[in-house]
Amino acid sequence: MTTAGNEPTGAPSRLEARPEVGKVIVSEPELQARIAELGTRITEDYAGRPPLLVGVLKGAFMFMSDLSRAIDLPAEIDFMAVSSYGSATRTSGVVRIVKDLDVDLLDRDVLVVEDIVDSGLTLSYLQRYLLARRPASLEVCALLVKEGQQRTTLDLRYVGFHIPAEFVVGYGLDVDERLRNIKAIHAYAGPAS
Ligand code: IMP
Ligand code: MG
């Protein structure tokens, strides 16, 4: 295998240089350092009772990939997909389960892995839905929490970063299904013209 020409240059990629991609909110090194810390804490907290990690698709796919590798326990991984009705940048709180879990939650230590908590309505719905399956415990690890936006009280056991209440893209987060494959979290600077 050759890597010639693939070394990081520090210059923005073509994707990052698009006008709709705004300033960096959380950089790649900041993400990786914080995820390593979260992984260490989760490893300590769940020693002797390996968690079932439940990722919420699609936004959490990249976070799940990195977080799961930072957890030094025989964790299991499953995903569910939800879609919230409402406009592209605002949730209504009415959630539809698009893909349900494959594994049984009964008596499992479940850790929900979520990309971002905005109003909190999606997570609040999910928690009620998952608790009905009678897990031994149910906790949440959210990469991002938008400051001052929550319309419901949530118990978030692990949080990566608190960020200002603006729309962000990258590291799994999309606008109309695009820009998920940017390496860092960026502000969304509006539609490309
Ligand atoms: P909530 O129900 O208002 O908390 O919204 C949660 C969901 O909306 C998240 O899981 C994301 O999929 C999506 N979302 C909220 N804010 C953003 C954002 O800034 N960028 C991309 N998706 C977002
Ligand atoms: Mg989304």
PDB file of N, CA and C in Angstrom, residues 55-63 79-82 114-115 171-174 177 180:
ATOM      1  N   GLY A  55     -27.032   3.189  19.182  1.00  0.00           N
ATOM      2  CA  GLY A  55     -26.794   4.395  18.395  1.00  0.00           C
ATOM      3  C   GLY A  55     -28.056   4.829  17.686  1.00  0.00           C
ATOM      4  N   VAL A  56     -28.234   6.134  17.617  1.00  0.00           N
ATOM      5  CA  VAL A  56     -29.394   6.676  16.933  1.00  0.00           C
ATOM      6  C   VAL A  56     -28.946   7.159  15.555  1.00  0.00           C
ATOM      7  N   LEU A  57     -29.413   6.428  14.550  1.00  0.00           N
ATOM      8  CA  LEU A  57     -29.037   6.744  13.163  1.00  0.00           C
ATOM      9  C   LEU A  57     -29.827   7.933  12.645  1.00  0.00           C
ATOM     10  N   LYS A  58     -29.327   8.647  11.655  1.00  0.00           N
ATOM     11  CA  LYS A  58     -28.008   8.357  11.119  1.00  0.00           C
ATOM     12  C   LYS A  58     -26.939   9.162  11.808  1.00  0.00           C
ATOM     13  N   GLY A  59     -27.342  10.244  12.476  1.00  0.00           N
ATOM     14  CA  GLY A  59     -26.391  11.242  12.966  1.00  0.00           C
ATOM     15  C   GLY A  59     -25.280  10.710  13.853  1.00  0.00           C
ATOM     16  N   ALA A  60     -25.556   9.618  14.595  1.00  0.00           N
ATOM     17  CA  ALA A  60     -24.578   9.151  15.590  1.00  0.00           C
ATOM     18  C   ALA A  60     -23.603   8.111  15.039  1.00  0.00           C
ATOM     19  N   PHE A  61     -23.656   7.853  13.722  1.00  0.00           N
ATOM     20  CA  PHE A  61     -22.849   6.720  13.226  1.00  0.00           C
ATOM     21  C   PHE A  61     -21.353   6.942  13.424  1.00  0.00           C
ATOM     22  N   MET A  62     -20.892   8.157  13.234  1.00  0.00           N
ATOM     23  CA  MET A  62     -19.448   8.409  13.344  1.00  0.00           C
ATOM     24  C   MET A  62     -19.014   8.448  14.811  1.00  0.00           C
ATOM     25  N   PHE A  63     -19.849   9.077  15.635  1.00  0.00           N
ATOM     26  CA  PHE A  63     -19.583   9.132  17.075  1.00  0.00           C
ATOM     27  C   PHE A  63     -19.569   7.716  17.649  1.00  0.00           C
ATOM     28  N   PHE A  79     -28.285  -0.416  16.582  1.00  0.00           N
ATOM     29  CA  PHE A  79     -28.707   0.893  16.095  1.00  0.00           C
ATOM     30  C   PHE A  79     -30.214   0.937  15.958  1.00  0.00           C
ATOM     31  N   MET A  80     -30.776   2.107  16.156  1.00  0.00           N
ATOM     32  CA  MET A  80     -32.131   2.327  15.714  1.00  0.00           C
ATOM     33  C   MET A  80     -32.159   3.597  14.888  1.00  0.00           C
ATOM     34  N   ALA A  81     -33.126   3.678  14.035  1.00  0.00           N
ATOM     35  CA  ALA A  81     -33.250   4.869  13.201  1.00  0.00           C
ATOM     36  C   ALA A  81     -34.587   5.522  13.489  1.00  0.00           C
ATOM     37  N   VAL A  82     -34.543   6.799  13.711  1.00  0.00           N
ATOM     38  CA  VAL A  82     -35.770   7.540  13.961  1.00  0.00           C
ATOM     39  C   VAL A  82     -35.836   8.694  12.974  1.00  0.00           C
ATOM     40  N   GLU A 114     -26.077   9.359  21.205  1.00  0.00           N
ATOM     41  CA  GLU A 114     -26.830  10.322  20.398  1.00  0.00           C
ATOM     42  C   GLU A 114     -25.875  11.405  19.889  1.00  0.00           C
ATOM     43  N   ASP A 115     -26.161  11.920  18.710  1.00  0.00           N
ATOM     44  CA  ASP A 115     -25.296  12.951  18.131  1.00  0.00           C
ATOM     45  C   ASP A 115     -25.476  14.302  18.817  1.00  0.00           C
ATOM     46  N   TYR A 171     -19.212  15.433  11.042  1.00  0.00           N
ATOM     47  CA  TYR A 171     -19.033  14.355  12.005  1.00  0.00           C
ATOM     48  C   TYR A 171     -20.373  13.627  12.229  1.00  0.00           C
ATOM     49  N   GLY A 172     -21.044  13.319  11.134  1.00  0.00           N
ATOM     50  CA  GLY A 172     -22.300  12.580  11.201  1.00  0.00           C
ATOM     51  C   GLY A 172     -23.542  13.438  11.054  1.00  0.00           C
ATOM     52  N   LEU A 173     -23.416  14.718  11.403  1.00  0.00           N
ATOM     53  CA  LEU A 173     -24.588  15.606  11.372  1.00  0.00           C
ATOM     54  C   LEU A 173     -24.804  16.171   9.974  1.00  0.00           C
ATOM     55  N   ASP A 174     -26.064  16.208   9.583  1.00  0.00           N
ATOM     56  CA  ASP A 174     -26.381  16.572   8.196  1.00  0.00           C
ATOM     57  C   ASP A 174     -27.223  17.829   8.095  1.00  0.00           C
ATOM     58  N   GLU A 177     -29.396  15.564   4.537  1.00  0.00           N
ATOM     59  CA  GLU A 177     -28.612  14.357   4.257  1.00  0.00           C
ATOM     60  C   GLU A 177     -27.199  14.622   3.734  1.00  0.00           C
ATOM     61  N   ARG A 180     -22.476  15.101   6.154  1.00  0.00           N
ATOM     62  CA  ARG A 180     -22.178  14.216   7.290  1.00  0.00           C
ATOM     63  C   ARG A 180     -20.707  13.815   7.308  1.00  0.00           C
TER      64      ARG A 180
END
